[in-house]
XYZ file of C-alpha atoms in Angstrom:
787
model
C 122.100 257.457 -170.112
C 124.625 255.297 -171.917
C 123.129 252.322 -173.708
C 125.387 249.682 -172.164
C 125.798 247.341 -169.244
C 128.970 247.158 -167.153
C 130.196 243.895 -165.718
C 131.687 243.822 -162.232
C 134.223 241.079 -162.484
C 133.885 239.451 -159.064
C 130.252 238.296 -158.993
C 129.165 234.874 -160.265
C 129.955 234.830 -163.945
C 130.131 238.625 -163.927
C 127.443 240.876 -162.472
C 125.669 243.451 -164.552
C 126.103 247.005 -163.317
C 123.122 249.208 -164.092
C 124.671 252.514 -163.081
C 125.263 254.858 -166.014
C 124.969 252.054 -168.538
C 122.167 250.183 -170.235
C 122.349 246.449 -170.750
C 124.166 243.447 -172.088
C 124.672 240.020 -170.634
C 127.918 238.119 -170.660
C 129.829 235.188 -169.298
C 128.952 231.773 -167.959
C 127.144 231.835 -164.663
C 128.217 229.707 -161.740
C 126.732 229.271 -158.295
C 128.933 230.827 -155.637
C 128.379 232.335 -152.250
C 130.670 234.773 -150.557
C 130.825 236.424 -147.174
C 127.683 238.137 -146.013
C 127.786 241.928 -145.648
C 128.056 242.893 -141.993
C 124.714 242.942 -140.248
C 123.070 240.482 -142.649
C 122.092 236.992 -141.666
C 122.709 233.933 -143.741
C 122.335 233.799 -147.517
C 120.044 232.991 -150.383
C 121.805 230.366 -152.446
C 121.752 226.834 -153.769
C 125.288 225.965 -152.731
C 128.189 227.704 -151.124
C 131.918 228.117 -151.049
C 133.531 229.751 -148.036
C 136.377 231.105 -150.116
C 134.235 233.023 -152.605
C 134.236 236.805 -152.805
C 131.391 239.017 -151.691
C 129.675 241.349 -154.069
C 131.156 244.249 -152.120
C 134.622 242.965 -152.899
C 133.592 242.507 -156.511
C 132.393 246.075 -156.815
C 135.680 247.289 -155.357
C 137.819 245.521 -157.915
C 138.863 247.097 -161.177
C 137.883 245.671 -164.527
C 134.388 246.909 -165.209
C 133.808 246.481 -168.930
C 131.399 248.462 -171.101
C 129.508 246.293 -173.565
C 127.237 246.864 -176.506
C 123.658 247.786 -175.749
C 121.969 244.659 -176.895
C 119.720 242.233 -175.105
C 121.488 238.919 -175.375
C 122.184 235.968 -173.131
C 125.334 233.907 -173.424
C 127.124 231.261 -171.421
C 126.125 228.297 -169.372
C 123.780 228.599 -166.454
C 123.625 226.160 -163.602
C 120.188 224.571 -163.261
C 119.517 224.015 -159.586
C 116.609 224.129 -157.214
C 115.150 227.596 -156.700
C 115.817 228.562 -153.127
C 115.235 231.448 -150.811
C 116.242 232.286 -147.267
C 115.841 234.703 -144.457
C 116.840 237.659 -142.388
C 117.532 237.447 -138.704
C 114.577 237.390 -136.398
C 115.676 240.628 -134.812
C 115.755 244.114 -136.281
C 115.921 245.079 -139.937
C 117.771 247.493 -142.109
C 116.013 250.394 -143.828
C 115.117 248.647 -147.059
C 115.125 245.119 -145.832
C 112.092 243.515 -144.212
C 111.039 245.791 -141.435
C 109.828 245.108 -137.958
C 106.424 246.682 -138.023
C 103.423 245.061 -136.504
C 101.566 244.800 -139.752
C 101.728 241.610 -141.758
C 99.643 239.758 -144.263
C 96.414 237.917 -144.639
C 96.043 234.403 -145.901
C 94.849 235.598 -149.257
C 95.449 238.617 -151.440
C 91.975 239.826 -150.785
C 92.535 240.539 -147.095
C 91.844 243.841 -145.431
C 94.557 246.471 -145.428
C 96.541 246.609 -142.242
C 97.537 249.652 -140.295
C 100.569 251.500 -141.500
C 102.176 251.606 -144.913
C 105.555 250.235 -145.767
C 107.226 249.288 -148.990
C 109.145 246.607 -147.160
C 107.921 243.488 -145.466
C 106.216 243.346 -142.120
C 107.399 240.210 -140.452
C 107.842 241.048 -136.818
C 105.262 241.361 -134.124
C 105.206 237.634 -134.702
C 102.687 236.826 -132.032
C 103.344 233.199 -132.815
C 100.597 231.310 -131.087
C 100.184 227.594 -130.905
C 97.278 225.259 -131.393
C 96.809 225.366 -127.636
C 93.865 227.608 -128.446
C 95.674 230.691 -129.706
C 95.914 231.965 -133.274
C 97.456 230.797 -136.512
C 99.810 233.554 -137.626
C 97.336 235.329 -139.902
C 97.280 239.115 -139.938
C 95.763 241.742 -142.181
C 97.272 242.498 -145.573
C 99.523 245.561 -145.727
C 99.281 248.411 -148.203
C 102.715 247.434 -149.565
C 101.424 243.951 -150.313
C 98.289 245.329 -151.931
C 100.404 247.549 -154.173
C 102.589 244.572 -155.098
C 99.498 242.585 -156.049
C 98.146 245.459 -158.156
C 101.301 245.883 -160.254
C 100.057 243.389 -162.845
C 97.187 241.053 -163.525
C 96.708 238.453 -160.839
C 97.939 235.030 -162.066
C 95.401 232.527 -163.280
C 94.017 230.196 -160.645
C 93.088 226.553 -161.119
C 89.557 225.946 -162.359
C 88.882 222.474 -163.744
C 85.519 223.399 -165.268
C 86.920 226.483 -167.009
C 89.777 224.452 -168.443
C 87.439 221.724 -169.681
C 85.183 224.251 -171.405
C 88.112 226.077 -173.016
C 89.975 223.046 -174.315
C 86.790 221.492 -175.617
C 87.154 224.130 -178.363
C 90.845 223.239 -178.916
C 90.810 219.553 -179.940
C 93.977 219.746 -182.081
C 95.973 221.349 -179.257
C 94.804 218.639 -176.899
C 95.582 215.909 -179.402
C 99.110 217.157 -179.995
C 99.900 217.201 -176.299
C 98.232 213.817 -175.741
C 100.427 212.291 -178.443
C 103.509 213.816 -176.820
C 102.533 212.523 -173.370
C 101.418 209.157 -174.692
C 104.612 208.547 -176.624
C 106.603 209.267 -173.463
C 104.543 207.405 -170.871
C 102.930 204.741 -173.069
C 106.027 202.573 -173.254
C 106.489 202.844 -169.514
C 102.889 201.793 -168.827
C 103.268 198.826 -171.183
C 106.457 197.706 -169.439
C 104.756 197.859 -166.041
C 101.756 195.920 -167.353
C 104.021 193.198 -168.747
C 105.970 193.058 -165.490
C 102.723 192.589 -163.595
C 101.569 189.845 -165.975
C 104.872 187.991 -165.667
C 105.033 188.335 -161.899
C 108.061 190.633 -162.163
C 106.477 193.790 -160.757
C 108.501 193.769 -157.517
C 111.730 192.648 -159.152
C 111.670 195.414 -161.774
C 110.118 198.140 -159.618
C 113.360 200.051 -159.070
C 114.199 200.106 -162.789
C 110.683 201.205 -163.708
C 110.738 203.905 -161.025
C 113.922 205.335 -162.530
C 112.304 205.319 -165.975
C 109.257 207.129 -164.616
C 111.374 209.821 -162.971
C 113.239 210.495 -166.227
C 110.064 210.678 -168.314
C 108.304 213.018 -165.879
C 111.284 215.378 -165.955
C 111.209 215.428 -169.758
C 107.486 216.215 -169.905
C 107.881 219.498 -168.044
C 106.746 221.420 -164.941
C 103.313 219.890 -164.375
C 104.630 216.343 -164.532
C 107.665 217.164 -162.398
C 105.305 218.517 -159.752
C 103.108 215.423 -160.031
C 106.154 213.208 -159.535
C 107.169 215.113 -156.422
C 103.639 214.794 -155.060
C 103.551 211.055 -155.740
C 106.793 210.647 -153.803
C 104.872 211.489 -150.616
C 101.967 209.056 -151.177
C 102.573 205.591 -149.649
C 98.897 204.809 -150.226
C 99.334 205.152 -153.995
C 102.779 203.785 -154.834
C 105.042 201.058 -153.445
C 108.227 201.949 -151.585
C 110.602 201.547 -154.571
C 108.762 204.248 -156.503
C 108.611 206.550 -153.490
C 112.381 206.336 -152.994
C 113.152 207.089 -156.636
C 110.685 209.933 -157.025
C 112.003 211.548 -153.852
C 115.170 212.343 -155.802
C 113.116 214.069 -158.505
C 114.169 217.706 -158.653
C 112.419 220.211 -160.865
C 115.711 221.344 -162.445
C 114.735 222.345 -165.954
C 116.516 224.395 -168.619
C 116.505 228.129 -168.088
C 114.517 230.453 -170.291
C 115.818 233.559 -172.051
C 117.505 236.127 -169.804
C 116.246 238.881 -172.077
C 112.691 237.644 -171.551
C 113.279 237.479 -167.802
C 114.575 241.066 -167.607
C 111.734 242.285 -169.779
C 109.288 240.578 -167.404
C 110.912 242.326 -164.427
C 110.615 245.743 -166.065
C 107.029 245.125 -167.180
C 105.902 243.777 -163.819
C 107.607 246.442 -161.680
C 107.003 249.307 -164.123
C 110.589 250.621 -164.140
C 113.824 250.021 -166.059
C 116.312 247.709 -164.385
C 118.876 250.481 -163.931
C 116.431 252.457 -161.797
C 116.091 249.544 -159.377
C 119.318 247.525 -159.323
C 122.964 248.503 -159.149
C 124.149 245.013 -160.070
C 122.517 241.867 -161.395
C 123.926 238.522 -162.538
C 123.862 238.057 -166.324
C 122.352 234.583 -166.055
C 120.244 232.871 -163.411
C 122.033 231.353 -160.452
C 119.166 228.899 -159.946
C 116.387 227.540 -162.140
C 113.308 225.448 -161.498
C 110.098 224.424 -163.172
C 108.158 227.632 -162.510
C 110.846 230.309 -162.533
C 114.495 231.241 -162.259
C 116.529 233.374 -159.881
C 119.080 236.151 -160.310
C 121.359 237.661 -157.704
C 121.176 241.447 -157.569
C 122.071 244.516 -155.537
C 119.415 247.143 -154.897
C 120.230 250.649 -156.053
C 118.452 252.009 -152.974
C 120.456 250.922 -149.956
C 122.809 248.461 -151.674
C 121.150 245.370 -150.238
C 121.966 241.954 -151.693
C 118.765 240.319 -152.950
C 117.505 237.310 -154.845
C 115.176 238.152 -157.724
C 112.895 235.315 -158.806
C 111.181 235.673 -162.187
C 108.350 233.482 -163.429
C 108.583 231.587 -166.704
C 106.591 233.204 -169.511
C 103.219 231.706 -170.419
C 103.573 228.964 -167.834
C 99.946 229.137 -166.586
C 98.587 228.061 -169.987
C 100.949 225.097 -170.181
C 100.090 223.987 -166.658
C 96.376 224.369 -167.312
C 96.486 222.145 -170.402
C 98.592 219.469 -168.699
C 96.483 219.356 -165.547
C 93.329 219.251 -167.668
C 94.645 216.184 -169.503
C 95.903 214.611 -166.271
C 92.457 215.119 -164.778
C 90.808 213.448 -167.761
C 93.049 210.450 -167.155
C 92.187 210.555 -163.446
C 88.463 210.426 -164.206
C 89.096 207.339 -166.311
C 91.188 205.725 -163.553
C 88.578 206.398 -160.859
C 85.905 204.872 -163.029
C 87.628 201.729 -164.231
C 90.440 200.852 -161.790
C 88.685 199.176 -158.865
C 91.852 198.606 -156.795
C 92.368 202.314 -156.099
C 91.523 203.301 -152.527
C 91.844 207.045 -153.152
C 89.997 209.330 -155.576
C 92.615 210.321 -158.147
C 90.450 213.202 -159.386
C 90.348 214.716 -155.900
C 94.110 214.396 -155.598
C 94.674 216.044 -158.981
C 92.329 218.931 -158.152
C 93.918 219.523 -154.757
C 97.448 219.374 -156.083
C 96.803 221.454 -159.206
C 95.252 224.192 -157.073
C 98.426 224.290 -154.959
C 100.694 224.419 -157.994
C 98.693 227.338 -159.404
C 99.010 229.085 -156.044
C 102.781 228.954 -156.568
C 102.327 231.201 -159.598
C 101.301 234.092 -157.350
C 104.570 235.419 -155.982
C 102.766 237.949 -153.788
C 101.102 235.028 -152.050
C 104.479 233.323 -151.719
C 105.861 236.410 -150.002
C 102.922 236.486 -147.607
C 103.403 232.784 -146.936
C 107.026 233.428 -146.021
C 106.070 236.170 -143.567
C 103.389 234.047 -141.948
C 105.884 231.196 -141.612
C 108.341 233.638 -140.039
C 105.782 234.850 -137.504
C 105.038 231.300 -136.395
C 108.485 229.716 -136.432
C 111.074 232.470 -136.868
C 111.174 233.113 -133.121
C 113.595 230.209 -132.765
C 117.154 231.562 -132.701
C 118.332 228.756 -134.988
C 115.735 229.269 -137.743
C 115.763 231.934 -140.467
C 113.110 232.768 -143.053
C 113.494 235.065 -146.085
C 112.383 238.649 -145.788
C 110.461 240.143 -148.722
C 111.144 243.480 -150.435
C 107.615 244.481 -151.441
C 108.747 247.519 -153.449
C 110.292 245.084 -155.949
C 107.645 242.351 -155.854
C 104.630 241.632 -158.079
C 102.532 238.556 -158.900
C 105.285 237.272 -161.253
C 108.442 238.735 -159.684
C 109.552 238.386 -156.079
C 112.522 240.074 -154.413
C 113.872 238.642 -151.186
C 116.987 238.595 -149.022
C 120.097 237.059 -150.484
C 121.261 234.621 -147.831
C 124.632 232.922 -147.721
C 124.309 229.203 -147.224
C 124.823 225.570 -148.147
C 122.241 222.910 -148.952
C 121.961 220.264 -146.269
C 122.718 217.460 -148.690
C 126.070 219.061 -149.590
C 127.664 217.488 -146.554
C 131.249 217.831 -147.733
C 130.911 221.618 -147.828
C 129.194 221.581 -144.449
C 132.067 219.647 -142.899
C 134.608 222.003 -144.460
C 132.833 224.906 -142.758
C 132.710 223.104 -139.423
C 128.907 222.980 -139.396
C 127.115 220.307 -137.358
C 124.796 218.424 -139.714
C 123.053 216.582 -136.876
C 122.302 219.811 -135.024
C 120.866 221.313 -138.214
C 118.717 218.231 -138.758
C 117.511 218.382 -135.152
C 116.502 222.011 -135.719
C 114.567 220.905 -138.797
C 112.834 218.125 -136.858
C 111.758 220.420 -134.017
C 110.455 223.025 -136.469
C 108.645 220.355 -138.522
C 106.944 219.028 -135.392
C 105.773 222.538 -134.505
C 104.484 222.908 -138.053
C 102.577 219.631 -137.925
C 101.330 219.439 -134.359
C 101.365 222.915 -132.842
C 100.483 225.615 -135.363
C 99.361 223.436 -138.258
C 100.823 225.679 -140.993
C 103.597 223.892 -142.809
C 105.910 223.747 -145.781
C 104.329 221.480 -148.408
C 107.399 220.952 -150.617
C 109.738 218.939 -148.400
C 113.068 217.996 -149.951
C 116.742 218.745 -149.162
C 116.972 221.565 -151.701
C 114.605 223.666 -149.631
C 116.799 223.608 -146.513
C 119.894 225.789 -146.264
C 122.605 225.922 -143.594
C 123.940 229.406 -142.926
C 127.595 229.995 -141.953
C 126.413 230.691 -138.393
C 124.944 227.177 -138.173
C 121.311 228.265 -138.508
C 118.711 226.557 -140.659
C 117.005 228.548 -143.415
C 113.682 227.322 -144.793
C 113.286 228.107 -148.489
C 110.633 228.372 -151.201
C 107.205 229.150 -149.736
C 105.118 228.841 -152.878
C 103.419 225.639 -151.785
C 102.121 225.590 -148.216
C 99.452 223.546 -146.456
C 97.678 223.266 -143.112
C 96.950 220.485 -140.660
C 93.409 220.651 -139.243
C 93.380 221.275 -135.505
C 91.440 218.079 -134.843
C 94.081 216.092 -136.720
C 96.918 217.637 -134.672
C 95.484 216.188 -131.483
C 94.461 212.942 -133.155
C 98.081 212.358 -134.200
C 99.331 212.763 -130.624
C 96.554 210.493 -129.346
C 97.607 208.002 -132.015
C 101.160 208.024 -130.659
C 99.828 207.367 -127.136
C 97.788 204.422 -128.414
C 100.902 203.138 -130.167
C 102.988 203.362 -126.973
C 100.198 201.550 -125.105
C 99.937 198.946 -127.905
C 96.243 199.646 -128.080
C 95.821 198.618 -131.707
C 92.016 198.710 -131.603
C 92.175 202.378 -130.605
C 94.884 202.980 -133.230
C 92.625 201.585 -135.928
C 89.733 203.786 -134.757
C 92.077 206.805 -134.837
C 92.096 206.534 -138.619
C 88.518 207.804 -138.619
C 89.572 210.983 -136.789
C 92.588 211.363 -139.043
C 90.304 210.969 -142.072
C 92.370 208.068 -143.359
C 89.248 205.943 -143.529
C 85.577 206.559 -144.069
C 83.531 205.603 -141.011
C 81.711 203.021 -143.119
C 84.922 200.959 -143.350
C 85.253 198.147 -140.805
C 88.653 198.457 -139.089
C 88.542 194.969 -137.555
C 90.713 193.359 -140.276
C 93.285 196.167 -139.955
C 93.991 195.552 -136.252
C 95.970 192.290 -136.732
C 98.059 193.942 -139.472
C 98.934 196.840 -137.155
C 99.740 194.455 -134.304
C 101.921 192.259 -136.517
C 103.992 195.234 -137.643
C 104.193 197.402 -134.525
C 104.788 194.617 -132.012
C 108.197 194.084 -133.590
C 108.827 197.827 -133.848
C 107.985 198.513 -130.214
C 110.385 195.892 -128.922
C 113.065 198.511 -129.589
C 113.403 201.584 -127.415
C 112.177 204.922 -128.733
C 115.766 206.031 -129.350
C 116.410 202.928 -131.483
C 113.449 203.307 -133.795
C 114.236 204.139 -137.413
C 111.594 206.475 -138.785
C 111.989 205.375 -142.394
C 111.541 201.734 -141.421
C 108.323 202.616 -139.628
C 106.925 204.753 -142.464
C 107.826 202.123 -145.064
C 106.206 199.396 -142.987
C 103.133 201.482 -142.259
C 103.031 202.439 -145.940
C 102.857 198.748 -146.813
C 99.858 198.386 -144.490
C 98.200 201.465 -145.993
C 98.798 200.135 -149.493
C 96.986 196.881 -148.680
C 93.865 198.455 -147.186
C 91.408 201.144 -148.366
C 93.247 204.090 -146.824
C 93.056 207.637 -148.126
C 96.074 209.409 -146.631
C 95.482 213.192 -146.352
C 98.088 215.233 -148.169
C 99.230 217.099 -145.035
C 100.073 213.849 -143.245
C 102.001 212.326 -146.136
C 104.015 215.501 -146.679
C 105.113 215.812 -143.062
C 106.033 212.122 -142.862
C 108.110 212.579 -145.986
C 109.739 215.689 -144.558
C 110.826 213.856 -141.395
C 112.054 210.933 -143.493
C 114.168 213.302 -145.596
C 115.661 214.854 -142.443
C 116.494 211.454 -141.000
C 118.086 210.424 -144.301
C 120.336 213.497 -144.211
C 121.373 212.688 -140.647
C 121.985 208.976 -141.309
C 124.539 209.844 -143.979
C 126.563 211.466 -141.173
C 125.642 209.253 -138.212
C 124.253 205.768 -139.044
C 122.889 205.495 -135.491
C 120.794 208.682 -135.720
C 117.085 208.139 -135.039
C 114.581 210.860 -135.762
C 112.030 209.501 -133.282
C 114.555 209.795 -130.495
C 114.782 213.509 -131.326
C 111.035 213.906 -131.751
C 110.038 212.210 -128.490
C 111.015 215.156 -126.222
C 108.626 217.390 -128.162
C 105.788 214.871 -127.817
C 106.532 214.452 -124.099
C 106.487 218.224 -123.550
C 103.145 218.585 -125.316
C 101.604 215.792 -123.254
C 102.914 217.328 -120.028
C 101.949 220.938 -120.692
C 99.129 221.264 -123.246
C 95.932 222.178 -121.371
C 93.522 221.165 -124.135
C 91.026 218.427 -123.108
C 92.075 216.199 -126.012
C 95.637 215.983 -124.767
C 94.646 215.841 -121.104
C 92.736 212.664 -121.991
C 95.732 211.293 -123.900
C 98.012 212.166 -120.971
C 95.771 210.337 -118.537
C 95.474 207.384 -120.875
C 99.253 207.124 -120.983
C 99.647 207.282 -117.178
C 96.805 205.033 -116.043
C 96.273 201.405 -116.950
C 93.678 199.148 -115.373
C 93.113 201.737 -112.655
C 96.794 201.884 -111.684
C 99.103 204.866 -111.988
C 102.323 204.191 -113.926
C 104.998 206.292 -112.277
C 107.637 205.055 -114.682
C 105.687 206.681 -117.535
C 105.520 210.038 -115.741
C 109.221 209.810 -114.887
C 110.064 209.080 -118.525
C 107.871 211.948 -119.784
C 109.574 214.412 -117.446
C 113.034 213.184 -118.370
C 112.385 213.330 -122.121
C 110.226 216.462 -122.050
C 112.945 218.406 -120.241
C 115.199 217.843 -123.292
C 112.872 219.963 -125.428
C 114.029 223.520 -126.087
C 110.591 224.877 -125.212
C 110.189 222.947 -121.952
C 109.533 224.827 -118.729
C 108.704 223.170 -115.431
C 106.294 226.016 -114.685
C 104.091 224.784 -117.523
C 103.876 221.274 -116.075
C 102.288 222.261 -112.742
C 98.856 223.571 -113.906
C 97.895 220.454 -115.913
C 98.890 218.239 -112.977
C 96.793 220.394 -110.625
C 93.862 220.107 -113.001
C 94.350 216.354 -113.171
C 94.200 216.160 -109.365
C 91.475 218.608 -108.398
C 89.663 219.334 -111.663
C 85.943 219.891 -111.171
C 83.098 218.217 -112.980
C 81.441 220.408 -115.616
C 77.663 220.452 -114.980
C 77.031 222.412 -118.197
C 78.412 219.646 -120.392
C 78.006 216.711 -118.054
C 81.743 216.030 -118.262
C 83.151 214.396 -115.135
C 86.662 214.164 -113.808
C 86.629 210.373 -113.847
C 90.307 210.272 -112.952
C 89.931 211.919 -109.580
C 88.990 208.727 -107.720
C 92.036 207.035 -109.231
C 94.252 209.994 -108.316
C 92.888 209.990 -104.745
C 93.634 206.300 -104.429
C 97.187 206.770 -105.722
C 97.723 209.843 -103.516
C 96.834 207.815 -100.436
C 99.462 205.227 -101.357
C 102.049 207.916 -102.085
C 101.540 209.811 -98.803
C 101.663 206.556 -96.871
C 104.849 205.482 -98.658
C 106.514 208.836 -97.985
C 105.553 208.914 -94.288
C 106.216 205.302 -93.379
C 109.153 204.958 -95.711
C 110.887 207.972 -94.211
C 110.174 206.610 -90.721
C 111.733 203.244 -91.604
C 114.789 204.899 -93.113
C 115.238 207.030 -89.990
C 114.735 204.132 -87.564
C 117.157 201.851 -89.410
C 119.755 204.561 -89.888
C 123.230 203.868 -88.515
C 123.070 207.261 -86.886
C 120.571 205.832 -84.357
C 122.858 202.958 -83.339
C 124.334 204.795 -80.275
C 120.828 205.571 -79.036
C 119.624 201.989 -79.548
C 122.650 200.723 -77.598
C 121.459 202.695 -74.568
C 118.058 200.960 -74.524
C 117.327 198.151 -72.046
C 118.221 194.650 -73.235
C 114.545 193.640 -73.262
C 113.746 196.366 -75.821
C 116.774 195.597 -77.948
C 115.598 191.973 -78.236
C 112.235 192.990 -79.729
C 111.641 192.087 -83.431
C 112.575 194.871 -85.913
C 109.871 197.362 -86.742
C 107.982 196.423 -89.933
C 105.146 197.921 -91.967
C 103.853 194.670 -93.360
C 105.349 191.700 -95.126
C 108.709 191.878 -96.848
C 106.969 192.187 -100.250
C 104.666 194.944 -99.028
C 107.580 196.850 -97.612
C 109.561 196.449 -100.847
C 106.652 197.728 -102.933
C 106.158 200.682 -100.626
C 109.830 201.629 -100.699
C 109.951 201.296 -104.510
C 106.961 203.644 -104.770
C 108.684 206.085 -102.435
C 111.826 206.025 -104.569
C 109.825 206.574 -107.756
C 107.981 209.546 -106.291
C 111.215 211.068 -105.031
C 112.832 210.651 -108.482
C 109.882 212.364 -110.152
C 110.035 215.169 -107.600
C 113.766 215.550 -108.190
C 113.306 215.579 -111.975
C 110.648 218.287 -111.746
C 112.440 220.487 -109.225
C 115.799 220.299 -111.050
C 114.439 220.862 -114.563
C 114.689 224.207 -116.301
C 112.045 226.759 -115.492
C 111.200 225.346 -112.079
C 110.416 227.924 -109.447
C 108.868 227.131 -106.059
C 106.388 229.892 -106.778
C 105.092 227.680 -109.600
C 103.442 225.609 -106.850
C 101.324 228.594 -105.844
C 98.359 227.531 -108.055
C 98.451 224.147 -106.385
C 98.505 225.501 -102.844
C 95.860 228.105 -103.696
C 93.646 225.407 -105.170
C 94.024 223.297 -102.057
C 93.141 226.275 -99.884
C 90.195 227.716 -101.818
C 88.620 225.056 -104.013
C 85.844 222.922 -102.451
C 86.915 220.095 -104.742
C 90.494 220.444 -103.525
C 89.434 220.414 -99.879
C 87.396 217.321 -100.558
C 90.417 215.762 -102.232
C 92.686 216.517 -99.244
C 90.118 215.169 -96.797
C 89.784 211.970 -98.815
C 93.556 211.490 -98.936
C 94.025 212.133 -95.194
C 91.185 209.781 -94.355
C 92.600 207.114 -96.656
C 96.095 207.386 -95.160
C 94.738 207.109 -91.603
C 92.707 204.048 -92.554
C 95.666 202.318 -94.207
C 98.094 203.056 -91.354
C 95.514 201.923 -88.811
C 94.928 198.717 -90.762
C 98.666 198.052 -90.826
C 99.029 198.540 -87.090
C 96.090 196.267 -86.354
C 97.419 193.633 -88.722
C 100.869 193.709 -87.099
C 99.385 193.392 -83.636
C 96.688 190.822 -84.300
C 97.752 188.765 -87.326
C 98.977 185.317 -86.213
C 102.508 184.430 -87.377
C 101.162 181.532 -89.493
C 99.259 183.902 -91.741
C 102.319 186.041 -92.564
C 102.968 184.105 -95.785
C 99.380 184.685 -96.922
C 99.796 188.396 -96.258
C 103.000 188.485 -98.305
C 101.266 186.820 -101.244
C 98.369 189.268 -101.035
C 100.758 192.241 -101.300
C 99.696 195.705 -100.523
C 96.175 195.248 -101.846
C 94.206 198.356 -102.403
């Protein structure tokens, strides 16, 4: 084989051809994105240009140049956020992620799954929600096990091991401490002086910018820490959060020769036996690795090849060890901290070290795809396990544009607001439905494909929301809508924001003072960032410990709203999120949400039809809404039995019976009044004897009683119309209700109680009309309908 590399002139900066030649690297690299080969979906990229050429076009052009066989890297590479993206949720090509039923476990040590494939196994999604069904985990495949075994498993985070090791390396520690201290010491002194002079707030923005710059200079560990701090309103004021949000881990690239050597060592084969083409320099670089665009020799598929930086685990271990030493000091001597800094460092460092295992990242991507890739507007990268190891990962190359590159999006005719809405709906499912979510939320990890789909990128850092917290969050929203600030404060125990030893009484006035103003606006008018900033100010003043999952999701939604506001200043993320919340309250059968649903609908023993009407109207806007799913929870609400085994009682049934009596009466009498007073009856009335025509008009009580009854009738009819006209409604969906009424003893008892109540009320009305003296009519009107 000739000892040279050929360059195909059309790829970014020149692509290296590995066929019949050996290697050399030339030309400046630039980030481009061309048309996707037919049958592929989207692209893996950090930016895009619709006019760029595809690699297929590049290979077809003349001008391949043979170069000397020498490992060298020249030119300028573009340092951008490492990104990745996904195949379509349908079928797969031979070497691309396949559609087998096998998948992956949550850890590399999982059991082998059935079947053996060198490609990914991302179908058979079986995405099941937190409504009592699964979490997307499947057994590890043989292909994944082989990928993991190709080299030593990356080092994990172990604080004790690091402390013991570096105790024997005092000079190494000292050198790094001096480097860190010289960078951050001046910043800390400036902040201390600002605080002493009362200038902390005034100079916060300037100091935040200084901190961002210094963290970037100090390297990967500190960049990651800065990104983590940007999601913690309980630790930093708003000015710092805003500045650190813009922190991107865009660091200088490392040697291309070292990267290619790592690929060959990890995968156990020369490059030319695996790739037909590869870019001479990375098209994207980040703190932990850098990415090359390549074409597989087997099948010709366009792929992204991410390669880990050499020796990065040792550097991260030393930095996190020193950061942890500082955290121990802070926990011990800084009394104003409401959160254990050591715990935060340990949790975050463990997640960063998990990012070093690219096999785990690939499994994360496939799990994410099983849970959320069923949406037609979401794509997730497929993994090529034959070319993946703990330090190298090969995934689909997906054409696309970052969401914050709005000029390019407009040029392509893509709808930014629709893309943001897709991101919001998927984020809500991540947080509240399945609980498995992307833990690195920023615009660089979201990519718009030319078809207008949203690709989620970079699955190295993932997290999970506990099931109890998912329901507690929805209950918290209900308490907010009801302005029940005492219950909101107690929710922070369930959410693990506060230890149960903390008295929430002083927090209630602070919540009321903030949210009373917020709730004066309609849901559609609420600005999510304003709410999170205001709530963050409350959290900062009290001893809150915000769990990482909650802060990350809040930050993710804030980022999405920020992207949308740059296009439409009137966009409100809560207006888009409310349909999802309404659908969950209407359809989720879990007891926790049934209680929240009832709490929203009933107040002081009275049913609030306007709330049910609003839930149906908003819930029907959700993509996943189906009227069929609404019927069973309503049936359970009406005729649900007590549970003798647990002692749980359907305490709502008496209230429902009481409301049902009023509804049936309003429908019967209201329809009778409408019919009697209809103009269509005028010819018949004209035929009646004069004595009958002179009788007073038929009434069902005082004017106020009649008005209330007719308003109730109209509300019930609107709700019925909303339900019957919404998507997914089928008259057969009422079968469970009719069957329950026919077979269930509790249902029969319910019907008997309602019939009896209606008869009693109608009888009472008739008697009152016949016997009540005219002088007492005003008293009756003031009393209203009564019970």
